[in-house]
Amino acid sequence: TALIAEAAHVVPPIGAQGLNMSLADVQKLVDLATDAQGLGSPKMLDAYARARMPDITTRVQGVDLLNRAALASSPNLRALRLKGLQTLHTTRPLRHLAMKAGLGV
């Protein structure tokens, strides 16, 4: 049994990262199933876990950081967050890089 999607990693709805992770989970399982590694075998499930863990860990940590920044009560941290968002918004290459990372591209 593979625990996937929102059952595996509950993520607040920031930038649709929960949806993106869920779709990537399903795609990886489909890829592994077509590679004839034995559907549901320990080998297939281990390959799935190894393939998905880096992306999941990175996204969960990123979403956690964004949540903490959004909830910051310190005026200095709020100003820093605002400056970072303004920089992201006004710097097209940086904005595109962030969008690609969010989509898992």
PDB file of C-alpha atoms in Angstrom:
ATOM      1  CA  THR A   1       0.000   0.000   0.000  1.00  0.00           C
ATOM      2  CA  ALA A   2       1.306   3.424  -0.931  1.00  0.00           C
ATOM      3  CA  LEU A   3       0.199   6.359   1.167  1.00  0.00           C
ATOM      4  CA  ILE A   4      -0.067   9.238  -1.296  1.00  0.00           C
ATOM      5  CA  ALA A   5      -1.449  12.722  -1.851  1.00  0.00           C
ATOM      6  CA  GLU A   6      -3.156  14.559   1.017  1.00  0.00           C
ATOM      7  CA  ALA A   7      -3.326  11.342   3.048  1.00  0.00           C
ATOM      8  CA  ALA A   8       0.470  11.304   3.063  1.00  0.00           C
ATOM      9  CA  HIS A   9       1.290  14.980   3.486  1.00  0.00           C
ATOM     10  CA  VAL A  10      -1.243  17.509   4.691  1.00  0.00           C
ATOM     11  CA  VAL A  11      -0.154  20.885   3.372  1.00  0.00           C
ATOM     12  CA  PRO A  12      -1.961  24.213   3.798  1.00  0.00           C
ATOM     13  CA  PRO A  13      -3.252  25.635   0.506  1.00  0.00           C
ATOM     14  CA  ILE A  14      -0.321  27.906  -0.316  1.00  0.00           C
ATOM     15  CA  GLY A  15       0.268  28.120  -4.054  1.00  0.00           C
ATOM     16  CA  ALA A  16      -1.514  24.776  -4.622  1.00  0.00           C
ATOM     17  CA  GLN A  17       1.519  22.864  -3.347  1.00  0.00           C
ATOM     18  CA  GLY A  18      -0.661  20.126  -1.850  1.00  0.00           C
ATOM     19  CA  LEU A  19      -2.281  19.564  -5.236  1.00  0.00           C
ATOM     20  CA  ASN A  20       1.061  19.663  -7.042  1.00  0.00           C
ATOM     21  CA  MET A  21       2.545  17.088  -4.653  1.00  0.00           C
ATOM     22  CA  SER A  22      -0.517  14.859  -5.017  1.00  0.00           C
ATOM     23  CA  LEU A  23      -0.317  14.915  -8.813  1.00  0.00           C
ATOM     24  CA  ALA A  24       3.411  14.166  -8.701  1.00  0.00           C
ATOM     25  CA  ASP A  25       2.755  11.245  -6.332  1.00  0.00           C
ATOM     26  CA  VAL A  26       0.241   9.714  -8.723  1.00  0.00           C
ATOM     27  CA  GLN A  27       2.490  10.304 -11.746  1.00  0.00           C
ATOM     28  CA  LYS A  28       5.442   8.614 -10.040  1.00  0.00           C
ATOM     29  CA  LEU A  29       3.316   5.583  -9.163  1.00  0.00           C
ATOM     30  CA  VAL A  30       2.063   5.356 -12.744  1.00  0.00           C
ATOM     31  CA  ASP A  31       5.644   5.594 -14.028  1.00  0.00           C
ATOM     32  CA  LEU A  32       6.806   2.867 -11.673  1.00  0.00           C
ATOM     33  CA  ALA A  33       3.842   0.638 -12.478  1.00  0.00           C
ATOM     34  CA  THR A  34       4.638   0.813 -16.195  1.00  0.00           C
ATOM     35  CA  ASP A  35       8.293  -0.037 -15.511  1.00  0.00           C
ATOM     36  CA  ALA A  36       7.161  -3.547 -14.466  1.00  0.00           C
ATOM     37  CA  GLN A  37       8.742  -3.399 -11.005  1.00  0.00           C
ATOM     38  CA  GLY A  38       5.919  -5.487  -9.564  1.00  0.00           C
ATOM     39  CA  LEU A  39       2.842  -3.437  -8.779  1.00  0.00           C
ATOM     40  CA  GLY A  40       2.737  -2.904  -5.023  1.00  0.00           C
ATOM     41  CA  SER A  41       5.937  -4.834  -4.401  1.00  0.00           C
ATOM     42  CA  PRO A  42       8.345  -3.680  -1.688  1.00  0.00           C
ATOM     43  CA  LYS A  43      10.841  -2.821  -4.442  1.00  0.00           C
ATOM     44  CA  MET A  44       8.322  -0.564  -6.201  1.00  0.00           C
ATOM     45  CA  LEU A  45       7.210   1.110  -2.969  1.00  0.00           C
ATOM     46  CA  ASP A  46      10.825   1.728  -1.931  1.00  0.00           C
ATOM     47  CA  ALA A  47      11.556   3.241  -5.349  1.00  0.00           C
ATOM     48  CA  TYR A  48       8.475   5.449  -4.962  1.00  0.00           C
ATOM     49  CA  ALA A  49       9.552   6.648  -1.512  1.00  0.00           C
ATOM     50  CA  ARG A  50      13.124   7.363  -2.675  1.00  0.00           C
ATOM     51  CA  ALA A  51      11.889   9.245  -5.738  1.00  0.00           C
ATOM     52  CA  ARG A  52       9.291  11.395  -3.968  1.00  0.00           C
ATOM     53  CA  MET A  53      10.912  12.173  -0.603  1.00  0.00           C
ATOM     54  CA  PRO A  54      13.281  14.977  -1.744  1.00  0.00           C
ATOM     55  CA  ASP A  55      10.469  16.912  -3.457  1.00  0.00           C
ATOM     56  CA  ILE A  56       8.022  16.383  -0.602  1.00  0.00           C
ATOM     57  CA  THR A  57      10.551  17.434   2.044  1.00  0.00           C
ATOM     58  CA  THR A  58      11.532  20.565   0.123  1.00  0.00           C
ATOM     59  CA  ARG A  59       7.937  21.621  -0.508  1.00  0.00           C
ATOM     60  CA  VAL A  60       6.773  20.982   3.054  1.00  0.00           C
ATOM     61  CA  GLN A  61       9.693  22.996   4.441  1.00  0.00           C
ATOM     62  CA  GLY A  62       9.005  25.794   1.929  1.00  0.00           C
ATOM     63  CA  VAL A  63       5.307  25.934   2.799  1.00  0.00           C
ATOM     64  CA  ASP A  64       6.167  25.929   6.503  1.00  0.00           C
ATOM     65  CA  LEU A  65       8.552  28.845   5.963  1.00  0.00           C
ATOM     66  CA  LEU A  66       5.888  30.779   4.027  1.00  0.00           C
ATOM     67  CA  ASN A  67       3.329  30.119   6.779  1.00  0.00           C
ATOM     68  CA  ARG A  68       5.722  31.281   9.474  1.00  0.00           C
ATOM     69  CA  ALA A  69       6.528  34.416   7.473  1.00  0.00           C
ATOM     70  CA  ALA A  70       2.825  35.139   6.987  1.00  0.00           C
ATOM     71  CA  LEU A  71       2.157  34.785  10.711  1.00  0.00           C
ATOM     72  CA  ALA A  72       5.157  36.812  11.884  1.00  0.00           C
ATOM     73  CA  SER A  73       4.183  39.508  14.342  1.00  0.00           C
ATOM     74  CA  SER A  74       7.551  41.281  14.471  1.00  0.00           C
ATOM     75  CA  PRO A  75       7.484  44.524  12.471  1.00  0.00           C
ATOM     76  CA  ASN A  76      11.010  43.825  11.214  1.00  0.00           C
ATOM     77  CA  LEU A  77      10.084  40.347   9.980  1.00  0.00           C
ATOM     78  CA  ARG A  78       6.902  41.687   8.364  1.00  0.00           C
ATOM     79  CA  ALA A  79       8.923  44.392   6.588  1.00  0.00           C
ATOM     80  CA  LEU A  80      11.451  41.799   5.427  1.00  0.00           C
ATOM     81  CA  ARG A  81       8.647  39.570   4.122  1.00  0.00           C
ATOM     82  CA  LEU A  82       7.112  42.517   2.259  1.00  0.00           C
ATOM     83  CA  LYS A  83      10.465  43.424   0.699  1.00  0.00           C
ATOM     84  CA  GLY A  84      10.983  39.804  -0.378  1.00  0.00           C
ATOM     85  CA  LEU A  85       7.536  39.619  -1.971  1.00  0.00           C
ATOM     86  CA  GLN A  86       8.072  42.954  -3.732  1.00  0.00           C
ATOM     87  CA  THR A  87      11.409  41.721  -5.079  1.00  0.00           C
ATOM     88  CA  LEU A  88       9.816  38.498  -6.282  1.00  0.00           C
ATOM     89  CA  HIS A  89       6.987  40.432  -7.941  1.00  0.00           C
ATOM     90  CA  THR A  90       9.184  42.982  -9.699  1.00  0.00           C
ATOM     91  CA  THR A  91      12.017  40.669 -10.812  1.00  0.00           C
ATOM     92  CA  ARG A  92      10.656  38.696 -13.749  1.00  0.00           C
ATOM     93  CA  PRO A  93      13.394  35.997 -13.944  1.00  0.00           C
ATOM     94  CA  LEU A  94      13.127  35.384 -10.206  1.00  0.00           C
ATOM     95  CA  ARG A  95       9.327  35.238 -10.412  1.00  0.00           C
ATOM     96  CA  HIS A  96       9.504  32.712 -13.274  1.00  0.00           C
ATOM     97  CA  LEU A  97      12.035  30.615 -11.371  1.00  0.00           C
ATOM     98  CA  ALA A  98       9.752  30.572  -8.324  1.00  0.00           C
ATOM     99  CA  MET A  99       6.760  29.583 -10.458  1.00  0.00           C
ATOM    100  CA  LYS A 100       8.698  26.739 -12.088  1.00  0.00           C
ATOM    101  CA  ALA A 101       9.869  25.502  -8.702  1.00  0.00           C
ATOM    102  CA  GLY A 102       6.293  25.607  -7.424  1.00  0.00           C
ATOM    103  CA  LEU A 103       5.134  23.536 -10.379  1.00  0.00           C
ATOM    104  CA  GLY A 104       7.963  21.076  -9.930  1.00  0.00           C
ATOM    105  CA  VAL A 105       9.460  21.862 -13.327  1.00  0.00           C
TER     106      VAL A 105
END
